[in-house]
Amino acid sequence: MHKVEAVSVTVNGQAGYDIRVHDWEASVQDYIDTLNRFILDNRCYRSRRPELGACLGCDLCCRERIPVTVIDAFNLPDGSPEQAIVKSLHVYVEGQVVDITMRLDESGGCIYLDRTKGICKIYGQRPLVCQTFICCPATPKAKLLREEIVNTGEDELVRRWFKTGREQGHPIIHEALSPHPDKADYPKTAFAGVQSYKKVILKDICSAGLRRKFEKERGN
Ligand code: SF4
Ligand code: SF4
């Protein structure tokens, strides 16, 4: 049995998914592999393009906010998170909040979207969010797990943005609204110093509250 499992469930009358974590020593890569397998199996309803029944031929989710983790930033073709911020990413600061996402082009699509073919030009290097999103219904705890992984990984990228930006003397900001970011809001996480999702362990990044939700459903 895999340490993390995606199972088909009906949510609001549609074929959706739930996640079971059998072992919290599972890595984020285990979680990504599980969702990739589930998505490729085509077992769930595509709420945004139900007529297609699969993702091929659709690029809608490449045209929205795609948050990026520090590991995604290492994986992008730019060579380093710092170069990725210069070439592929978008830093938006509103008040104290820093949000680092994939850069969109003038048409509102990700810069790595092949608009003619409707496919990803960096498929093997695409961010975690791209690998784990499916527009089908999911249980609240499946959504929360994904959210905690993405947010923790993005926070680590922000922490790095503070550190290297200060060293370079000019943290890059592409867009801002009353910016006053505070690095104290971004403490070190289990993503620090790691460049592979195989090295980030779920138990080290998931909150106690979330883990309790999973355990409660298992009846432990
Ligand atoms: S998951 Fe994305 S690509 Fe697939 S059908 Fe939904 S919106 Fe389209
Ligand atoms: S990286 Fe690829 S999959 Fe992700 S939003 Fe961009 S084009 Fe889409």
Tab-separated table of N, CA and C in Angstrom, residues 118-209:
chain	number	residue	atom	x	y	z
A	118	GLY	N	-2.140	24.552	-26.502
A	118	GLY	CA	-2.837	24.445	-25.217
A	118	GLY	C	-2.150	23.489	-24.259
A	119	ILE	N	-0.816	23.385	-24.371
A	119	ILE	CA	-0.090	22.484	-23.461
A	119	ILE	C	1.062	23.227	-22.771
A	120	CYS	N	1.586	22.587	-21.728
A	120	CYS	CA	2.655	23.189	-20.934
A	120	CYS	C	4.000	22.955	-21.615
A	121	LYS	N	4.793	24.022	-21.762
A	121	LYS	CA	6.091	23.892	-22.416
A	121	LYS	C	7.158	23.334	-21.477
A	122	ILE	N	6.848	23.299	-20.174
A	122	ILE	CA	7.845	22.776	-19.213
A	122	ILE	C	7.188	21.671	-18.377
A	123	TYR	N	6.469	20.792	-19.051
A	123	TYR	CA	5.636	19.806	-18.350
A	123	TYR	C	6.393	19.068	-17.214
A	124	GLY	N	7.600	18.623	-17.494
A	124	GLY	CA	8.356	17.874	-16.485
A	124	GLY	C	8.867	18.732	-15.336
A	125	GLN	N	8.825	20.046	-15.523
A	125	GLN	CA	9.345	20.958	-14.486
A	125	GLN	C	8.233	21.827	-13.905
A	126	ARG	N	6.990	21.491	-14.210
A	126	ARG	CA	5.889	22.360	-13.785
A	126	ARG	C	5.730	22.321	-12.260
A	127	PRO	N	5.251	23.442	-11.693
A	127	PRO	CA	5.127	23.522	-10.231
A	127	PRO	C	4.168	22.507	-9.614
A	128	LEU	N	4.304	22.360	-8.318
A	128	LEU	CA	3.450	21.442	-7.542
A	128	LEU	C	1.959	21.731	-7.756
A	129	VAL	N	1.623	23.019	-7.763
A	129	VAL	CA	0.212	23.382	-7.927
A	129	VAL	C	-0.332	22.860	-9.258
A	130	CYS	N	0.481	22.950	-10.303
A	130	CYS	CA	0.043	22.464	-11.621
A	130	CYS	C	-0.097	20.943	-11.604
A	131	GLN	N	0.780	20.273	-10.872
A	131	GLN	CA	0.739	18.813	-10.852
A	131	GLN	C	-0.404	18.268	-10.011
A	132	THR	N	-0.886	19.068	-9.077
A	132	THR	CA	-1.865	18.513	-8.129
A	132	THR	C	-3.248	19.129	-8.258
A	133	PHE	N	-3.429	20.014	-9.244
A	133	PHE	CA	-4.766	20.609	-9.373
A	133	PHE	C	-5.620	19.804	-10.334
A	134	ILE	N	-6.848	19.590	-9.937
A	134	ILE	CA	-7.838	19.000	-10.824
A	134	ILE	C	-9.157	19.682	-10.466
A	135	CYS	N	-9.900	20.109	-11.489
A	135	CYS	CA	-11.089	20.916	-11.186
A	135	CYS	C	-12.297	20.045	-10.847
A	136	CYS	N	-12.033	18.996	-10.086
A	136	CYS	CA	-13.152	18.164	-9.642
A	136	CYS	C	-13.372	18.409	-8.152
A	137	PRO	N	-14.537	18.043	-7.633
A	137	PRO	CA	-14.759	18.267	-6.207
A	137	PRO	C	-13.792	17.437	-5.361
A	138	ALA	N	-13.418	18.014	-4.222
A	138	ALA	CA	-12.538	17.279	-3.297
A	138	ALA	C	-13.081	17.482	-1.895
A	139	THR	N	-12.757	16.568	-0.998
A	139	THR	CA	-13.218	16.711	0.386
A	139	THR	C	-12.472	17.873	1.050
A	140	PRO	N	-13.067	18.463	2.105
A	140	PRO	CA	-12.381	19.585	2.769
A	140	PRO	C	-10.981	19.230	3.241
A	141	LYS	N	-10.782	18.017	3.747
A	141	LYS	CA	-9.447	17.717	4.275
A	141	LYS	C	-8.428	17.508	3.136
A	142	ALA	N	-8.888	17.015	2.002
A	142	ALA	CA	-7.981	16.898	0.844
A	142	ALA	C	-7.555	18.295	0.391
A	143	LYS	N	-8.504	19.235	0.405
A	143	LYS	CA	-8.170	20.616	0.002
A	143	LYS	C	-7.214	21.245	1.002
A	144	LEU	N	-7.486	21.011	2.303
A	144	LEU	CA	-6.632	21.611	3.341
A	144	LEU	C	-5.200	21.096	3.279
A	145	LEU	N	-5.055	19.805	3.014
A	145	LEU	CA	-3.706	19.226	2.931
A	145	LEU	C	-2.922	19.902	1.807
A	146	ARG	N	-3.551	20.028	0.660
A	146	ARG	CA	-2.883	20.658	-0.488
A	146	ARG	C	-2.515	22.113	-0.153
A	147	GLU	N	-3.455	22.795	0.484
A	147	GLU	CA	-3.239	24.195	0.847
A	147	GLU	C	-2.045	24.344	1.795
A	148	GLU	N	-1.969	23.469	2.798
A	148	GLU	CA	-0.858	23.587	3.759
A	148	GLU	C	0.484	23.327	3.086
A	149	ILE	N	0.528	22.335	2.181
A	149	ILE	CA	1.796	22.029	1.489
A	149	ILE	C	2.206	23.229	0.629
A	150	VAL	N	1.258	23.726	-0.164
A	150	VAL	CA	1.576	24.845	-1.076
A	150	VAL	C	1.982	26.089	-0.283
A	151	ASN	N	1.197	26.428	0.736
A	151	ASN	CA	1.492	27.651	1.492
A	151	ASN	C	2.848	27.575	2.190
A	152	THR	N	3.158	26.401	2.759
A	152	THR	CA	4.444	26.274	3.473
A	152	THR	C	5.599	26.404	2.489
A	153	GLY	N	5.444	25.790	1.319
A	153	GLY	CA	6.499	25.869	0.304
A	153	GLY	C	6.640	27.274	-0.253
A	154	GLU	N	5.525	27.964	-0.408
A	154	GLU	CA	5.600	29.350	-0.909
A	154	GLU	C	6.217	30.261	0.160
A	155	ASP	N	5.841	30.037	1.412
A	155	ASP	CA	6.420	30.856	2.495
A	155	ASP	C	7.942	30.744	2.517
A	156	GLU	N	8.440	29.537	2.247
A	156	GLU	CA	9.898	29.356	2.239
A	156	GLU	C	10.538	30.145	1.086
A	157	LEU	N	9.826	30.215	-0.034
A	157	LEU	CA	10.341	31.019	-1.156
A	157	LEU	C	10.349	32.497	-0.775
A	158	VAL	N	9.334	32.931	-0.069
A	158	VAL	CA	9.279	34.330	0.370
A	158	VAL	C	10.432	34.609	1.347
A	159	ARG	N	10.683	33.643	2.241
A	159	ARG	CA	11.778	33.821	3.207
A	159	ARG	C	13.109	34.000	2.457
A	160	ARG	N	13.287	33.200	1.403
A	160	ARG	CA	14.504	33.304	0.582
A	160	ARG	C	14.533	34.640	-0.172
A	161	TRP	N	13.359	35.071	-0.626
A	161	TRP	CA	13.266	36.367	-1.337
A	161	TRP	C	13.712	37.500	-0.410
A	162	PHE	N	13.305	37.437	0.873
A	162	PHE	CA	13.748	38.449	1.849
A	162	PHE	C	15.262	38.409	1.984
A	163	LYS	N	15.809	37.191	2.196
A	163	LYS	CA	17.225	37.020	2.505
A	163	LYS	C	18.100	37.472	1.332
A	164	THR	N	17.845	36.917	0.134
A	164	THR	CA	18.711	37.268	-0.991
A	164	THR	C	18.442	38.688	-1.466
A	165	GLY	N	17.208	39.137	-1.348
A	165	GLY	CA	16.891	40.510	-1.746
A	165	GLY	C	17.660	41.500	-0.895
A	166	ARG	N	17.752	41.188	0.394
A	166	ARG	CA	18.479	42.098	1.295
A	166	ARG	C	19.967	42.095	0.933
A	167	GLU	N	20.495	40.860	0.637
A	167	GLU	CA	21.920	40.759	0.277
A	167	GLU	C	22.206	41.549	-0.998
A	168	GLN	N	21.247	41.496	-1.958
A	168	GLN	CA	21.450	42.206	-3.236
A	168	GLN	C	21.114	43.692	-3.101
A	169	GLY	N	20.489	44.041	-1.975
A	169	GLY	CA	20.150	45.430	-1.715
A	169	GLY	C	18.873	45.899	-2.385
A	170	HIS	N	18.211	45.008	-3.132
A	170	HIS	CA	16.978	45.451	-3.811
A	170	HIS	C	16.017	44.265	-4.018
A	171	PRO	N	15.234	43.924	-3.006
A	171	PRO	CA	14.270	42.839	-3.209
A	171	PRO	C	13.340	43.185	-4.378
A	172	ILE	N	13.163	42.252	-5.302
A	172	ILE	CA	12.352	42.530	-6.493
A	172	ILE	C	10.868	42.483	-6.156
A	173	ILE	N	10.159	43.540	-6.527
A	173	ILE	CA	8.698	43.572	-6.375
A	173	ILE	C	8.142	43.987	-7.734
A	174	HIS	N	7.239	43.173	-8.293
A	174	HIS	CA	6.672	43.514	-9.607
A	174	HIS	C	5.392	44.341	-9.489
A	175	GLU	N	4.709	44.159	-8.378
A	175	GLU	CA	3.423	44.849	-8.213
A	175	GLU	C	3.192	44.988	-6.710
A	176	ALA	N	2.601	46.111	-6.299
A	176	ALA	CA	2.436	46.286	-4.857
A	176	ALA	C	1.282	47.207	-4.536
A	177	LEU	N	0.760	46.996	-3.340
A	177	LEU	CA	-0.272	47.877	-2.819
A	177	LEU	C	0.066	48.124	-1.347
A	178	SER	N	0.425	49.347	-1.004
A	178	SER	CA	0.848	49.704	0.357
A	178	SER	C	1.795	48.663	0.965
A	179	PRO	N	2.911	48.377	0.281
A	179	PRO	CA	3.764	47.276	0.776
A	179	PRO	C	4.525	47.601	2.058
A	180	HIS	N	4.429	46.733	3.036
A	180	HIS	CA	5.317	46.796	4.206
A	180	HIS	C	5.542	45.378	4.724
A	181	PRO	N	6.186	44.546	3.890
A	181	PRO	CA	6.422	43.151	4.294
A	181	PRO	C	7.360	43.066	5.490
A	182	ASP	N	7.145	42.022	6.295
A	182	ASP	CA	7.952	41.837	7.499
A	182	ASP	C	8.480	40.401	7.499
A	183	LYS	N	9.802	40.267	7.501
A	183	LYS	CA	10.365	38.921	7.388
A	183	LYS	C	10.018	38.043	8.598
A	184	ALA	N	9.673	38.681	9.716
A	184	ALA	CA	9.295	37.892	10.902
A	184	ALA	C	8.039	37.058	10.640
A	185	ASP	N	7.265	37.438	9.633
A	185	ASP	CA	6.059	36.665	9.292
A	185	ASP	C	6.392	35.374	8.542
A	186	TYR	N	7.670	35.235	8.170
A	186	TYR	CA	8.049	34.079	7.347
A	186	TYR	C	9.201	33.308	8.012
A	187	PRO	N	8.910	32.600	9.103
A	187	PRO	CA	9.980	31.831	9.763
A	187	PRO	C	10.377	30.611	8.926
A	188	LYS	N	11.519	30.061	9.276
A	188	LYS	CA	12.055	28.883	8.583
A	188	LYS	C	11.059	27.721	8.623
A	189	THR	N	10.966	26.963	7.545
A	189	THR	CA	10.081	25.785	7.532
A	189	THR	C	10.901	24.559	7.122
A	190	ALA	N	10.220	23.419	7.056
A	190	ALA	CA	10.913	22.180	6.663
A	190	ALA	C	11.331	22.194	5.188
A	191	PHE	N	10.926	23.219	4.449
A	191	PHE	CA	11.378	23.365	3.059
A	191	PHE	C	12.755	24.031	2.991
A	192	ALA	N	13.247	24.553	4.111
A	192	ALA	CA	14.508	25.314	4.098
A	192	ALA	C	15.687	24.438	3.677
A	193	GLY	N	16.459	24.917	2.726
A	193	GLY	CA	17.679	24.224	2.304
A	193	GLY	C	17.438	22.946	1.526
A	194	VAL	N	16.213	22.709	1.069
A	194	VAL	CA	15.873	21.455	0.402
A	194	VAL	C	15.494	21.771	-1.050
A	195	GLN	N	15.962	20.901	-1.969
A	195	GLN	CA	15.657	21.159	-3.393
A	195	GLN	C	14.837	20.047	-4.030
A	196	SER	N	14.378	19.081	-3.207
A	196	SER	CA	13.609	17.965	-3.766
A	196	SER	C	12.401	17.694	-2.885
A	197	TYR	N	11.267	17.448	-3.518
A	197	TYR	CA	10.060	17.116	-2.741
A	197	TYR	C	10.200	15.776	-2.011
A	198	LYS	N	11.174	14.955	-2.437
A	198	LYS	CA	11.383	13.671	-1.737
A	198	LYS	C	11.925	13.912	-0.329
A	199	LYS	N	12.514	15.088	-0.124
A	199	LYS	CA	13.164	15.379	1.176
A	199	LYS	C	12.248	16.134	2.129
A	200	VAL	N	11.045	16.454	1.700
A	200	VAL	CA	10.127	17.168	2.609
A	200	VAL	C	9.074	16.167	3.073
A	201	ILE	N	9.017	15.993	4.382
A	201	ILE	CA	8.168	14.953	4.975
A	201	ILE	C	6.867	15.580	5.480
A	202	LEU	N	5.758	14.921	5.174
A	202	LEU	CA	4.452	15.510	5.518
A	202	LEU	C	4.336	15.852	7.000
A	203	LYS	N	4.836	14.985	7.853
A	203	LYS	CA	4.653	15.246	9.295
A	203	LYS	C	5.374	16.533	9.733
A	204	ASP	N	6.379	16.933	8.968
A	204	ASP	CA	7.145	18.126	9.345
A	204	ASP	C	6.491	19.426	8.868
A	205	ILE	N	5.525	19.320	7.983
A	205	ILE	CA	4.921	20.562	7.480
A	205	ILE	C	3.427	20.672	7.760
A	206	CYS	N	2.786	19.557	8.109
A	206	CYS	CA	1.331	19.628	8.318
A	206	CYS	C	1.026	19.954	9.777
A	207	SER	N	0.039	20.807	9.967
A	207	SER	CA	-0.291	21.242	11.320
A	207	SER	C	-0.919	20.086	12.103
A	208	ALA	N	-0.830	20.198	13.432
A	208	ALA	CA	-1.429	19.169	14.299
A	208	ALA	C	-2.930	19.091	14.049
A	209	GLY	N	-3.554	20.245	13.819
A	209	GLY	CA	-5.001	20.272	13.590
A	209	GLY	C	-5.386	19.478	12.352
